Structures are given as structure tokens and as C-alpha cells.
Coordinates of C-alpha atoms in Angstrom, one line a residue:
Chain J
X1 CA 0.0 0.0 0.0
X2 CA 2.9 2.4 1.1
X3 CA 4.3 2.4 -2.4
X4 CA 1.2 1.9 -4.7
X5 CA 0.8 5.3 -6.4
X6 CA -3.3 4.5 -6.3
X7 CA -3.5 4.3 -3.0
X8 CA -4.7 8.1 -1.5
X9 CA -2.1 10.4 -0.3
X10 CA -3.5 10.7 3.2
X11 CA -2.6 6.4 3.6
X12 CA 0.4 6.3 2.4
X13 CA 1.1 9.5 4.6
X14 CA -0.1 7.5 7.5
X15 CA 1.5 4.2 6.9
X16 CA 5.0 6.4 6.4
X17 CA 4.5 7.9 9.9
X18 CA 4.2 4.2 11.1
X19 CA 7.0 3.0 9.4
X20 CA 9.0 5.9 10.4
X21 CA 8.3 6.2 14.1
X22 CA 11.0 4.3 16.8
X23 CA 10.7 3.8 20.3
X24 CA 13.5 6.0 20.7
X25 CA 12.7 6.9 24.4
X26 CA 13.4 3.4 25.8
X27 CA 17.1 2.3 27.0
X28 CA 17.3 -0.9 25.0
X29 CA 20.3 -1.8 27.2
X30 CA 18.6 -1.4 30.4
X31 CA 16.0 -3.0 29.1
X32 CA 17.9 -6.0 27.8
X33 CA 19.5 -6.2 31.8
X34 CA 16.8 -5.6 33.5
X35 CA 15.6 -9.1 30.7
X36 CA 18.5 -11.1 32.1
X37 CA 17.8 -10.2 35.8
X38 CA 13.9 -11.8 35.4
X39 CA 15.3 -14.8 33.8
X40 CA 17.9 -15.2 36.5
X41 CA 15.2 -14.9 39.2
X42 CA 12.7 -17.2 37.6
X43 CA 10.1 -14.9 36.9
X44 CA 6.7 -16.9 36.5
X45 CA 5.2 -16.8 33.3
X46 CA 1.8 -14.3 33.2
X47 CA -1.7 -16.2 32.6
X48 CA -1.6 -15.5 29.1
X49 CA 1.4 -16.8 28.2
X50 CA 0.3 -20.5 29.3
X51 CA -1.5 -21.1 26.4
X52 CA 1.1 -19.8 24.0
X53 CA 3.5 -22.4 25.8
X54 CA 1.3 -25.3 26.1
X55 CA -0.6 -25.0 22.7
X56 CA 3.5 -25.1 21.5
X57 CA 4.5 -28.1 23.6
X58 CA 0.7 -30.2 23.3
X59 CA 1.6 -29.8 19.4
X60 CA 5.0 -31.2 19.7
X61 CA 3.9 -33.9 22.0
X62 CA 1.4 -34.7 20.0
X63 CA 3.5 -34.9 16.8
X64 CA 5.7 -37.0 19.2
X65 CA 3.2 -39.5 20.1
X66 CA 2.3 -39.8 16.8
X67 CA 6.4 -40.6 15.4
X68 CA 6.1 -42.8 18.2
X69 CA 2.8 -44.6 17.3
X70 CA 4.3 -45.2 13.6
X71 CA 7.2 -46.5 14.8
X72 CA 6.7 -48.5 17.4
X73 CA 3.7 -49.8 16.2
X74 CA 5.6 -52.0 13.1
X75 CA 8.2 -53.2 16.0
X76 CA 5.8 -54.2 18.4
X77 CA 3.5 -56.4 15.9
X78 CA 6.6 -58.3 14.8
X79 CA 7.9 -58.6 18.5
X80 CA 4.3 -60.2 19.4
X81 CA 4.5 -62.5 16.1
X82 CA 8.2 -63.1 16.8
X83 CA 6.9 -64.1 20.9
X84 CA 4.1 -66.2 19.8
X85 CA 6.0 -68.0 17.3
X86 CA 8.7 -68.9 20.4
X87 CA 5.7 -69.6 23.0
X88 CA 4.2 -72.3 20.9
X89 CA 7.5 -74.3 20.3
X90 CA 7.3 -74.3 16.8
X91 CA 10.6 -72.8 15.8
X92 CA 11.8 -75.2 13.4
X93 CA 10.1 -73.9 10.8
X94 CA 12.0 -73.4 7.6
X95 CA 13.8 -70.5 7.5
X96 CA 12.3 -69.7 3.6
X97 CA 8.7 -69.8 4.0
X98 CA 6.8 -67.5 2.0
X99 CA 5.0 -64.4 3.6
X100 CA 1.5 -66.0 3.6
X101 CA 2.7 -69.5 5.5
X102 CA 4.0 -67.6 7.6
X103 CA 0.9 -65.7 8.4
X104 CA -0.9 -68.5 8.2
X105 CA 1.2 -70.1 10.9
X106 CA 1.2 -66.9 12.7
X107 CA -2.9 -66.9 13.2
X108 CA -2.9 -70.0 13.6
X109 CA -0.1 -70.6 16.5
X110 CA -2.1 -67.2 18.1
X111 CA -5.3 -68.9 18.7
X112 CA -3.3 -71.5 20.7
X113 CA -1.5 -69.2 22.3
X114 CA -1.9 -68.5 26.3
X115 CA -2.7 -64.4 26.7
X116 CA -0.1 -64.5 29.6
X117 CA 2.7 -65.3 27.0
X118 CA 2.6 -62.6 25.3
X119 CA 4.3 -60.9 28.5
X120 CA 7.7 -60.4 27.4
X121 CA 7.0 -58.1 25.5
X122 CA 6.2 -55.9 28.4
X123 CA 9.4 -57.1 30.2
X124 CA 11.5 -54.0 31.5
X125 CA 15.2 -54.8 31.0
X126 CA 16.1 -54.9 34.5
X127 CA 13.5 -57.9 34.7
X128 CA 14.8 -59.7 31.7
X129 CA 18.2 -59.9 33.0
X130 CA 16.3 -60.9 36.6
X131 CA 15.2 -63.9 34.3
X132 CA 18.0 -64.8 32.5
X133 CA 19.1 -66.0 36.1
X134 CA 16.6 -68.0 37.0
X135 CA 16.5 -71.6 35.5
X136 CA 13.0 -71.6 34.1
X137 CA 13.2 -68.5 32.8
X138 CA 15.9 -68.9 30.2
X139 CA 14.3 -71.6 28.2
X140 CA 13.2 -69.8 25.6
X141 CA 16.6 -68.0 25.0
X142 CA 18.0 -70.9 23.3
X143 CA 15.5 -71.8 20.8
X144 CA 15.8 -67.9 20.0
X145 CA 19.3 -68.5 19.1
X146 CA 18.4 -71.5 16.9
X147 CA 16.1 -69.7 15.7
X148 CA 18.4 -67.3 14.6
X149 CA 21.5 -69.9 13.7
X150 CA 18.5 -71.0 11.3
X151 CA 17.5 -67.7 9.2
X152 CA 21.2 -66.6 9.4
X153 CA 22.4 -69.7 7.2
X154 CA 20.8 -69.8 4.1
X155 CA 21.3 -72.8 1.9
X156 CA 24.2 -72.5 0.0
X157 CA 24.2 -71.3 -4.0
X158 CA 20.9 -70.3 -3.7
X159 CA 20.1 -66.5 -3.5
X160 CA 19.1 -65.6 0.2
X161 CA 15.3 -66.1 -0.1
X162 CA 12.9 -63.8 1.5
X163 CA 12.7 -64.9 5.6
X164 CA 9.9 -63.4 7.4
X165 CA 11.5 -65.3 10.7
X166 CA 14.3 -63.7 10.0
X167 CA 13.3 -60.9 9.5
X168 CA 10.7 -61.0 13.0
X169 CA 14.0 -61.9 15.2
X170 CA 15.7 -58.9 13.9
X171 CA 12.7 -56.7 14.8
X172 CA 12.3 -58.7 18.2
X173 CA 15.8 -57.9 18.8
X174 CA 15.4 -54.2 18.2
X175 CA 12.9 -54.5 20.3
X176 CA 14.1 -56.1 22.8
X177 CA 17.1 -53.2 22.1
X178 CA 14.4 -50.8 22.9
X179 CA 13.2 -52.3 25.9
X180 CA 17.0 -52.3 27.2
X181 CA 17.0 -48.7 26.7
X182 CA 13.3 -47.9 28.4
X183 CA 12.9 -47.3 32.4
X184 CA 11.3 -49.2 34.9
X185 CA 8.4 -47.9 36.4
X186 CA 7.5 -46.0 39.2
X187 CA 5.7 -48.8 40.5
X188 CA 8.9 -51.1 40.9
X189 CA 10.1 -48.8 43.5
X190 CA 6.6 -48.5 45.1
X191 CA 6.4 -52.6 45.7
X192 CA 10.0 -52.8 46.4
X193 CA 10.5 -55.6 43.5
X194 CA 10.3 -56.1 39.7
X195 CA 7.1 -56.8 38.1
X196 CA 8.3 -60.0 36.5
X197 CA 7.1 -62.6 39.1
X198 CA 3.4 -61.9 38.6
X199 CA 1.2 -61.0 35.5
X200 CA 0.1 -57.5 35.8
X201 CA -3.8 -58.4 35.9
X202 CA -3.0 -60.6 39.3
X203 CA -1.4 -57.9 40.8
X204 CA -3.6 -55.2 40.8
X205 CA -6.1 -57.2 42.7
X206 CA -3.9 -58.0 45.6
X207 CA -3.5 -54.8 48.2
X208 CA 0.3 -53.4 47.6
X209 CA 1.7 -52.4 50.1
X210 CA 0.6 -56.0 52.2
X211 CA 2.1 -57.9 49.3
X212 CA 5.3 -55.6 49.2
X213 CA 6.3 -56.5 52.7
X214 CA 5.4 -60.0 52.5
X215 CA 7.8 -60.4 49.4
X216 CA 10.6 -58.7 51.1
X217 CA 10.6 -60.9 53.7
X218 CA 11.3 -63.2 51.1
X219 CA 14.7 -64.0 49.2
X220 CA 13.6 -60.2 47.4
X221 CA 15.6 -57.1 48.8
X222 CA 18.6 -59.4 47.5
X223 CA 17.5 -60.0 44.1
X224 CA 16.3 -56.2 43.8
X225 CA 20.1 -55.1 44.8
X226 CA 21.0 -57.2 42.2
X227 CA 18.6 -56.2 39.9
X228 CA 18.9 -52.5 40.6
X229 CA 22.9 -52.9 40.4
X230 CA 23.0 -54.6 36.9
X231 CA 20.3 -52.1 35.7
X232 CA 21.8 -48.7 36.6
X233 CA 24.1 -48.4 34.3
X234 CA 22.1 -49.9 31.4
X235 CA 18.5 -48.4 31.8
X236 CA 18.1 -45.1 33.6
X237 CA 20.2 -42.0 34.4
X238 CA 20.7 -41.3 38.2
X239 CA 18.6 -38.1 37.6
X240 CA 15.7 -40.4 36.8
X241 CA 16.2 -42.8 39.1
X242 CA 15.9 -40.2 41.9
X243 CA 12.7 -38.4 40.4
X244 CA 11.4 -41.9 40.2
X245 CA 12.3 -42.8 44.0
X246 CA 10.9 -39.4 45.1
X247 CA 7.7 -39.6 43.0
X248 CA 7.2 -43.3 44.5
X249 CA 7.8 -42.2 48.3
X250 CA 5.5 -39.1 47.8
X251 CA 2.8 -41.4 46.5
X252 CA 3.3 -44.0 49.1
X253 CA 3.0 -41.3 51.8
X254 CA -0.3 -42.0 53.0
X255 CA -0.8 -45.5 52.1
X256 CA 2.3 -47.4 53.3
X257 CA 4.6 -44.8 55.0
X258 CA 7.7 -47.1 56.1
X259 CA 8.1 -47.7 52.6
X260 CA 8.0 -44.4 51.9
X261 CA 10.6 -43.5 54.8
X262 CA 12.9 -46.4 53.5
X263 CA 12.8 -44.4 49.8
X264 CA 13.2 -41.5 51.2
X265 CA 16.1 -43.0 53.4
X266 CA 17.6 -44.7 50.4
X267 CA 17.4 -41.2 48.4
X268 CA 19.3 -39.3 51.1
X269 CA 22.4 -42.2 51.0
X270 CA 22.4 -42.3 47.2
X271 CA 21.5 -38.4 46.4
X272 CA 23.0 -36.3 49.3
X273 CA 22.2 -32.2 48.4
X274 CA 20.5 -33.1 45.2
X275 CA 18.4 -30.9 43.6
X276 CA 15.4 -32.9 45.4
X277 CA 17.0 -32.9 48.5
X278 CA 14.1 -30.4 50.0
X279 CA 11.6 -32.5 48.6
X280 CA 12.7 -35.6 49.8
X281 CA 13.5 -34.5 53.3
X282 CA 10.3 -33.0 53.5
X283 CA 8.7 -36.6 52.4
X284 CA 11.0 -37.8 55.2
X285 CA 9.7 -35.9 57.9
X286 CA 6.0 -36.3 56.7
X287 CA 6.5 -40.1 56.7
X288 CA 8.1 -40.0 60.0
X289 CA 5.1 -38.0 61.4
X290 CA 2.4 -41.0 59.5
X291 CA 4.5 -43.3 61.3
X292 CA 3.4 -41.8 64.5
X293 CA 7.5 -41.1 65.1
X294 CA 6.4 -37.1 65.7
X295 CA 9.7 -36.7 67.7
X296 CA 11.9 -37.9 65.7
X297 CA 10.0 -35.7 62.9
X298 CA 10.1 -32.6 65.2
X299 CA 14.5 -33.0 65.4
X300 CA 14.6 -33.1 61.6
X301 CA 11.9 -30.5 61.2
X302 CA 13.9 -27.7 63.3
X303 CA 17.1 -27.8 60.7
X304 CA 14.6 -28.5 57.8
X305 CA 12.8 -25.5 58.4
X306 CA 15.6 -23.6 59.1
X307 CA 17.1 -24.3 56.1
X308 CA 14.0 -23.4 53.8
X309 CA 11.8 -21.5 55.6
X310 CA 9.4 -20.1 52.5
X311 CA 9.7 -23.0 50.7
X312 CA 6.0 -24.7 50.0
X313 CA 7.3 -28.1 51.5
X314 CA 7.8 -26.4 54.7
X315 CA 4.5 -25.3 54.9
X316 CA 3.0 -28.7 54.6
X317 CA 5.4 -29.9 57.1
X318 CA 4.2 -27.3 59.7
X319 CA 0.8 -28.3 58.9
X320 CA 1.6 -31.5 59.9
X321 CA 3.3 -31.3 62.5
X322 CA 1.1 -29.2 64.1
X323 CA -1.8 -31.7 63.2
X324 CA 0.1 -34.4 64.8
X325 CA 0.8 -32.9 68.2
X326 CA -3.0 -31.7 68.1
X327 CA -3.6 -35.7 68.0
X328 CA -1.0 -36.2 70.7
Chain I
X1 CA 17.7 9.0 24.2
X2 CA 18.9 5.3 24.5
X3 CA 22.6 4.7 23.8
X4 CA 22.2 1.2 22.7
X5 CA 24.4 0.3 20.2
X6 CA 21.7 1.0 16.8
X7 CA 24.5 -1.1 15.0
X8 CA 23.7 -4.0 16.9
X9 CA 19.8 -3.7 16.5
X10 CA 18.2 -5.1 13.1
X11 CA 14.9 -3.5 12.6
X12 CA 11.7 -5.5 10.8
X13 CA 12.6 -6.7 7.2
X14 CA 16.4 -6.2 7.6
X15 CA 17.3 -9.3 9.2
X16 CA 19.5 -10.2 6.4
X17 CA 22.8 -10.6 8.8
X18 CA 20.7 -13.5 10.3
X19 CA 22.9 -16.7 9.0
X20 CA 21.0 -19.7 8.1
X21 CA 19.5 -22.1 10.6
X22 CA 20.9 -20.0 13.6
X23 CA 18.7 -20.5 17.2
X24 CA 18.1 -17.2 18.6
X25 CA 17.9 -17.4 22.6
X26 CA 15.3 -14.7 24.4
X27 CA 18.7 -12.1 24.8
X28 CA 20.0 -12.5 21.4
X29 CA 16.2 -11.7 20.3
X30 CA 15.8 -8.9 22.8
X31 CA 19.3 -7.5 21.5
X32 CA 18.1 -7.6 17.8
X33 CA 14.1 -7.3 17.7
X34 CA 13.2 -5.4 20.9
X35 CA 12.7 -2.1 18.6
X36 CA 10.8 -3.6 16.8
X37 CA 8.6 -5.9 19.3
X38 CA 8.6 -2.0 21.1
X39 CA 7.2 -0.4 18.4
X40 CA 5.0 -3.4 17.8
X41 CA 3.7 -3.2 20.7
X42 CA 3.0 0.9 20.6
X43 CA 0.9 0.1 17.1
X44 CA -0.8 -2.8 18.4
X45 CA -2.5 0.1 21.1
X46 CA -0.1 -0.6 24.2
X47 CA 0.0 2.7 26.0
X48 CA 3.4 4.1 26.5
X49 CA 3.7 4.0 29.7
X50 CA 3.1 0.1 29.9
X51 CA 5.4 -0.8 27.1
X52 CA 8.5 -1.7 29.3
X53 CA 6.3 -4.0 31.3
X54 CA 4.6 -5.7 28.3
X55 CA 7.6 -5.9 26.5
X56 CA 9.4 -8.0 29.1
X57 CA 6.8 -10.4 29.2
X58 CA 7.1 -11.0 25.4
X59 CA 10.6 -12.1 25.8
X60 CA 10.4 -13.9 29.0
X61 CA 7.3 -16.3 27.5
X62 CA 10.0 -16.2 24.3
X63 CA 12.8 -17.4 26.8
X64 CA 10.2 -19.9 27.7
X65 CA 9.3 -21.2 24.6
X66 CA 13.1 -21.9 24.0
X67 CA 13.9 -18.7 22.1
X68 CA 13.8 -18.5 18.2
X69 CA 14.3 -21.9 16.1
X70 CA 14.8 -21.1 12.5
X71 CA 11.5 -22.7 10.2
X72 CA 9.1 -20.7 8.4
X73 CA 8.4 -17.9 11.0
X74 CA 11.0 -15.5 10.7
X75 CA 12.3 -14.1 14.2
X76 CA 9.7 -11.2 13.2
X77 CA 7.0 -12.9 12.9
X78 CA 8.0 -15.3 15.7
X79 CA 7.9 -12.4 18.2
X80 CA 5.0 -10.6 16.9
X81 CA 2.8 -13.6 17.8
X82 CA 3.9 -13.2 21.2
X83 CA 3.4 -9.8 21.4
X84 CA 0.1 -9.8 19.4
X85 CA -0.9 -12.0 22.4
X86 CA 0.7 -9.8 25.0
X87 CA -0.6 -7.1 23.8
X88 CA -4.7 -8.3 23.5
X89 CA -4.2 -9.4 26.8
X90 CA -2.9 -6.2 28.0
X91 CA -5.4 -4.0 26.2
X92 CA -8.4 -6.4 27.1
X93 CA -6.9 -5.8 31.0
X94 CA -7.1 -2.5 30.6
X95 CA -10.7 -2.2 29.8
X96 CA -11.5 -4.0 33.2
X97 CA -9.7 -1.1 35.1
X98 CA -8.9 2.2 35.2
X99 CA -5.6 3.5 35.0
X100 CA -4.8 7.6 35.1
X101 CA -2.0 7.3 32.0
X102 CA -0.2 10.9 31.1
X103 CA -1.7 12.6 27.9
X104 CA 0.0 11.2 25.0
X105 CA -0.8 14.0 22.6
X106 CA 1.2 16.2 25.1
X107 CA 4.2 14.2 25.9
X108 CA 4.9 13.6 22.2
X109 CA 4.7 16.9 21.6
X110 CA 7.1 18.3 24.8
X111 CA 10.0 19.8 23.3
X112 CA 12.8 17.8 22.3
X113 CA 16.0 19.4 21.1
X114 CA 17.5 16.6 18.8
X115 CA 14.1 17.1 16.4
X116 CA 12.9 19.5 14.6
X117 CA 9.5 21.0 16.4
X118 CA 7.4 21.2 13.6
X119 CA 8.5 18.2 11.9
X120 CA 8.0 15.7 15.1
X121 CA 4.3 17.5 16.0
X122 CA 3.2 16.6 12.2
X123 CA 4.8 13.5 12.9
X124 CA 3.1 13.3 15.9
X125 CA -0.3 14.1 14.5
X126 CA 0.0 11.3 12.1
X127 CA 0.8 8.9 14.0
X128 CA -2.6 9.3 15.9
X129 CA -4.1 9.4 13.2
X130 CA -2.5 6.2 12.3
X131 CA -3.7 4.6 16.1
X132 CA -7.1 5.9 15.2
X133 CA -7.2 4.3 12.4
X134 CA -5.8 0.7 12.9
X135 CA -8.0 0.7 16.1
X136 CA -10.9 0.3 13.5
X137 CA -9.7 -3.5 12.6
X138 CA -9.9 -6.3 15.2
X139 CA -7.0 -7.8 16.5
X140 CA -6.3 -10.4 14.1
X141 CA -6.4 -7.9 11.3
X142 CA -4.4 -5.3 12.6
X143 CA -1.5 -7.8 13.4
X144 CA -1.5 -8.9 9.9
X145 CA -1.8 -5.4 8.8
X146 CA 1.0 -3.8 11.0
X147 CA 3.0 -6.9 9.9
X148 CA 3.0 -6.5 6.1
X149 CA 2.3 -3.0 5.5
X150 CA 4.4 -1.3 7.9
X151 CA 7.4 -4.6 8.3
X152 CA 7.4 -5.4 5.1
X153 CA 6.7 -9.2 6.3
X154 CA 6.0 -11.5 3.5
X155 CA 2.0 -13.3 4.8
X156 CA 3.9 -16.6 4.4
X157 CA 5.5 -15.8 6.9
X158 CA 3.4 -13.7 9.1
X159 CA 1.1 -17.0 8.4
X160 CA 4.0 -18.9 9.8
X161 CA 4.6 -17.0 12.8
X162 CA 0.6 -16.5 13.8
X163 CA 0.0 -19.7 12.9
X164 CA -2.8 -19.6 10.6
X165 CA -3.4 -20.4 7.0
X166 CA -1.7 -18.7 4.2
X167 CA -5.2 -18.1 2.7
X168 CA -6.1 -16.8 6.3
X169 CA -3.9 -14.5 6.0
X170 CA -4.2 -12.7 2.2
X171 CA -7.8 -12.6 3.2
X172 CA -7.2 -10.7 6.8
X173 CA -4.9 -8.8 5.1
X174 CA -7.4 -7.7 2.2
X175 CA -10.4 -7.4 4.5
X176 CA -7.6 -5.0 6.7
X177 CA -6.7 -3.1 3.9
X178 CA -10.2 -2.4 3.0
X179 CA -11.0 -1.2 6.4
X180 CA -8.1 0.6 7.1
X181 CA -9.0 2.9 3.9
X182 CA -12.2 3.6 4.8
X183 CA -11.3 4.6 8.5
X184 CA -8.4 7.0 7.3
X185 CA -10.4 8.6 4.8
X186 CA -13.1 9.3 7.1
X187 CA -10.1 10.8 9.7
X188 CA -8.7 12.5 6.8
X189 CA -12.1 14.5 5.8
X190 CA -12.4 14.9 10.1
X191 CA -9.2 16.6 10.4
X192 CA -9.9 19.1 7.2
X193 CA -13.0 19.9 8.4
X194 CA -11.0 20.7 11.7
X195 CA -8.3 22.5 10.0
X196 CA -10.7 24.7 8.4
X197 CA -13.1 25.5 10.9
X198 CA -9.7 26.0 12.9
X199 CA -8.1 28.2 10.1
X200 CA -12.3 29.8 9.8
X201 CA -12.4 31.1 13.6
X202 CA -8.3 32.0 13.5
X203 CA -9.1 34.1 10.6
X204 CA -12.7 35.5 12.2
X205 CA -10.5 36.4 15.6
X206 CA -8.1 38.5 13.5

């Protein structure tokens, strides 16, 4: 408009004026300090900006979930053909059957197929090393390797046919690959043990925390150590092992607070003056105060709140700690 | 008068020193574009004296949103979709409560030594004219508007950076246009008819 001779003098008059005018009464350099100083302090974002920042993140997790979806979607089929196939026994199949045997086979060897087979899939790496040392547990590992001795010799002087097995053990491998590289959940740290001793529906019937001390008074706590020692290094960084072990004990708070303590315990010893360290203590103290140990909370509440005195974790400790000596 | 370095600033549509696929964080941004989020800000009706405030919060929800990552939106239009935002927000604020803010009118027109008189109250007077008139589009128009007419932004871009359709944008932009015409014609014939009857009673005083 600014340059188009038919526009009207007065417009392109105006639209110079705009294009002409600077905020020349602002000290950019102040203003660029004064910038650094509110991210330094940690200025919270106004109301309107929320939906600038989550609209951009919801998007990217969304496009995320859906990379995700694609690709995990291909490996997961072949890892549940590749488990089925195992399951069943039948792994001597030969190595160049054509694509529609196999499925054939495949929906066939499903139907037989017990649901609770189809576990492994679901194994979280610490658990599948767990099982490699138990006797019963490794039978299926070497039929996996004849499996793959079988599809990685093809006949000789033929061209390498087409091999859907092979090809399923590669994609259970990078599966499995995946698996290795996922983390265990929250809820390993909340029972106190890997999920691989029961199938997932039995477990959520039975009430946790019961069962969690019952197995630890079992041959357990060891087999966790070792569990936890071989998986450090391969699954989870110690930054999500602690969010993870702080996330459980908060959660456990209420419903079985020793446990909670004993993370929280655990957290301290691993983690000492992490970034959680007010969180955790302060989960400390609360699940001292649940355990009816209010004195014992009260000597580690003095420091605590000493130490962070507007922090929000404080408050809820005073709250309870005043609650508790109400109750007393 | 600021003595930021005005080497170091790039104004709208002269971000040519910008090398390809470079991330921008919030105090690289506020280094480069904060003359032109400012004066952004100023045409999207932000009064004056809130400008330092709103402009802060445009590059803080920038810093937030991980600065500038080079794609279709240019840094330009990146920004101006915060500020458009801020600036709503602010305005729609406003209207809620009532602030005592210093007479514009006056305190562009104080005296300034570095410009000529005359020359900065015409200036002046345009550029409320030119308020007046862009307050006659909505928000989503006037951002387009102020974007490409007085940026130079291309609507890809300003499509880019607002997030809407290309087609959304050319037709904003036309339906702006259109609007904006009508409103500064009708300012213009106000302002003669002002002028005269000014120049009428001057002349019937003497």
C-alpha cells in the first residue's frame, strides 16, 4: 500500500508515519538487563502466556506420540509375532517360507496361544536380566538362538530367499534393544520388587503395600540389589532414578509410609544435596510424622525448616506437624 | 535517548545478517528485535507508559518457549505472535480497570532538542491518526496489517509465525486493507473539516 501510487495520499502518509516512528525513548540496554535479571530470578510466566506455551509443547507432543505410534507400532506387531511363534515351540520352521505361510502359521499358533505369554513383551530390561538367572526363565533364550543360527544360514548357492522369521527376530531384537534402553516404572520402586514374578492383571487385585512386605521378607531385597545394580548403568540415568524414588515415596505417603521413609532413606544415602533434596526430606519428615515417630520428625523439622523457611514443602510440614501434636 | 548500540539492532525486514539455521535465545532476540517488538507493541495500542512492562513479558514467554528456532516464521513474525498476544491481553486488562495514564498528545509533543518542532508535532499528529485508524480492525487484522504494511513481512511468513493459514492471512490482510482505507479517509475529511473550521475562527479572531 505504502508504495502503490493509487493508493490516496492521506494512507500512504499515515502508513510512512508508522514506518518511520522508533521507540526512541526506551534504553534498549537497560531493558535488555533488566531481561536477564527476570530470567535469572525465575520470573513466573503471566496467565496468558500458558496457552502460548502449552498450545506449542501439546503440538509437539502430540507430533511425538504420533512418530512414536508409527514406529513403534511395526516393532511391536513383529515382536508379538516373533513371541508367539517362540511360546508355541514351533521354531523349526523353515527358514524360507513365503509371507502368507507364515501368516498363516502366525494366526494359527495365536489362537493357541496363552494371553499371559505374550508378556515379554512388556518385560522392563532390568527384569529380563532378573530372568535370565533364574533356570526356568531362560528356556526360551535358546531356541531364539536356533532360531536365529537357522535364518542366518541360508542354503548355500541359492540366493538368500525372502525370511519373514528372519526378519521377526531382527525386529524382536530391536525391540528387545528398545526395551533395554526404556525405564522401569514408578511402581517397581513402590512394591519394592520387579514386576516379573506376577502378571500384571493378578497384581492389581492383591492390596500393595501387604504384598510388598510379605515379598521382602522373602529372598527379594537381594534379588532387587542385584537387579537395581546390573540395571543402573544400562537403563536409567541417576537423575531419573531419583525423580522416580521421590515420585514413589511421595505417593506412598499415606498408604504405606515405612516404605516411603525407606525411599526416602535410600534417596538421602544415594543423592546427598541433590536438587530434590528439600523434597525428599520433607517426604521424610511427613512419613516419620504418618508413622506416629512425631519426635523424631520434630528433630529433623527444626534444621529443615531452618534451612527453607518459604519454601512450599515447609509449609505442609508445619501443617503437619502441628496436626500431629494436636492428635497427641 | 537510548545509547544502545543502533548497529547492533536489526529493525523489521532487515534481518539479512541472520545466518541460516541460527537459534536465537530470548537475549540474542531482545538484542536484535526489541525495537521492533517495542514499536510493535506501541501500534498494536499498548500505551506508553506500559510498554517496558509488556515488552518484558514477550521475551520472558520467548525465553520460555526456548527462544527463536529457525522454520518458516521468521524471528519477526515469531515475536510478533507473542506480542500480538501480550498485547490483546494487556489492552483487554485494561478495559476492566482504570488507570490515570499521562496525555500522550502532550508528551509527544514536549519539546525535544534533537528534532525539529514542527517536523515531530506533524509526525506526531500522524501517528494518531494512524492509532485511530488501525483501532478500527480487530486484533487479528491489525496484526497482519502492521506486519505487512508497515514490516514489510511477507504473509507466508506472518502466516508462519501466527499460525494460521496462508489463505487466512491474504484474506485478513485484504479485508484490513479495505478497512483501514475507509477509516483514514473518514479521519482525513475529520481533520480538514478541523483544520478549516480552525483556520475559519483564527481568521474571524483577527
Amino acid at each position: 500500500m505504502l508504495e502503490d501510487p493509487s493508493e490516496p495520499a492521506f494512507v500512504r502518509e499515515l502508513l510512512q508515519a508508522g514506518v518511520d516512528d522508533e521507540v526512541s525513548d526506551y534504553d534498549y540496554r537497560v531493558g535488555l538487563a533488566k531481561h536477564v535479571a527476570i530470567i535469572a530470578a525465575g520470573t513466573m510466566l503471566p496467565l496468558w502466556a500458558k496457552s502460548v506455551i502449552s498450545a506449542s509443547s501439546a503440538s509437539s507432543g502430540v507430533s511425538a506420540k504420533v512418530i512414536a505410534f508409527v514406529i513403534g507400532l511395526p516393532v511391536a506387531t513383529a515382536a508379538v509375532v516373533a513371541s508367539l511363534l517362540i511360546s508355541t515351540g514351533n521354531t523349526e520352521g523353515p527358514p524360507s517360507q513365503s509371507p502368507k505361510a507364515v501368516t498363516e502359521h502366525v494366526s494359527k499358533s495365536s489362537s493357541l496361544a496363552e494371553p499371559k505369554k505374550v508378556k515379554p513383551i512388556t518385560i522392563a530390561p532390568a527384569v529380563s536380566h532378573a530372568k535370565a538367572e533364574r533356570p526356568g526363565a531362560v528356556a526360551q533364550q535358546p531356541e531364539t538362538r536356533a532360531l536365529r543360527g537357522a535364518n542366518q544360514k541360508p542354503r548355500e548357492g541359492q540366493p538368500a530367499p525372502f525370511s519373514p522369521l528372519k526378519a521377526i527376530s531382527e525386529a524382536k531384537a530391536s525391540a528387545s534393544e528398545e526395551l533395554l534402553s526404556s525405564e522401569p516404572e514408578e511402581s517397581e520402586f513402590i512394591s519394592g520388587r520387579t514386576s516379573s514374578r506376577q502378571p500384571r492383571g493378578e497384581r492389581s487385585t492383591l492390596n500393595q503395600p501387604v504384598l510388598s512386605r510379605v515379598l521382602e521378607k522373602r529372598d527379594f531385597p537381594q534379588q532387587r540389589k542385584t537387579v537395581q545394580q546390573e540395571s543402573k548403568p544400562v537403563t536409567i540415568s541417576a537423575f531419573q532414578r531419583e525423580t522416580r524414588m521421590l515420585a514413589a515415596a511421595n505417593r506412598l505417603l499415606e498408604s504405606d509410609p515405612e516404605r516411603a521413609l525407606e525411599l526416602a532413606e535410600k534417596g538421602e544415602r544415594e543423592f546427598p544435596n541433590s536438587m530434590f533434596t528439600e523434597e525428599r526430606r520433607h517426604v521424610l519428615i511427613l512419613a516419620l510424622i504418618n508413622l506416629s515417630r512425631v519426635d523424631e520428625a520434630k528433630q529433623l523439622a527444626g534444621p529443615y525448616l531452618l534451612d527453607y523457611p518459604q519454601s512450599p514443602f515447609a509449609q505442609r510440614v508445619r501443617h503437619a506437624l502441628a496436626k500431629a501434636q494436636r492428635e497427641k | 535517548m537510548t545509547d544502545f548500540p543502533r548497529d547492533a539492532l536489526i529493525t523489521a525486514g532487515a534481518d539479512s545478517t541472520l545466518s541460516e539455521g541460527e537459534h536465537l535465545d530470548s537475549a540474542e532476540l531482545f538484542r536484535r528485535f526489541a525495537p521492533f517488538v517495542a514499536s510493535f507493541l506501541l501500534r498494536m495500542g499498548v500505551e506508553r507508559a506500559d510498554l517496558e512492562d509488556v515488552l518484558q513479558e514477550v521475551f520472558l514467554v520467548a525465553h520460555r518457549n526456548g527462544g527463536y528456532s529457525p522454520g518458516p516464521a521468521k524471528p519477526t513474525t515469531y515475536l510478533a505472535n507473542i506480542a500480538f498476544r501480550a498485547a490483546t491481553t494487556h489492552r483487554r486488562k485494561n478495559q476492566t480497570r482504570s488507570f490515570v495514564y499521562p496525555n500522550q498528545e502532550i508528551v509527544a509533543n514536549a519539546p525535544d532538542v534533537l528534532q525539529n518542532p514542527e517536523n515531530k508535532t506533524e509526525h506526531a499528529q500522524r501517528l494518531r491518526l494512524l492509532q485511530k485508524a488501525l483501532d478500527a480492525l480487530d486484533d487479528d487484522k491489525r496484526t497482519v496489517f502492521i506486519l505487512a504494511e508497515l514490516y514489510g513481512e511477507t504473509v507466508v511468513s506472518i502466516a508462519a509465525g501466527l499460525g494460521i493459514q496462508v489463505d487466512t492471512a491474504y484474506s485478513r490482510l485484504r479485508a484490513a486493507r479495505r478497512l483501514f482505507r475507509a477509516a483514514a479517509r473518514e479521519l482525513y475529511e475529520e481533520e480538514k473539516k478541523n483544520s478549516f473550521l480552525a483556520d475559519y475562527n483564527g481568521v474571524k479572531r483577527d
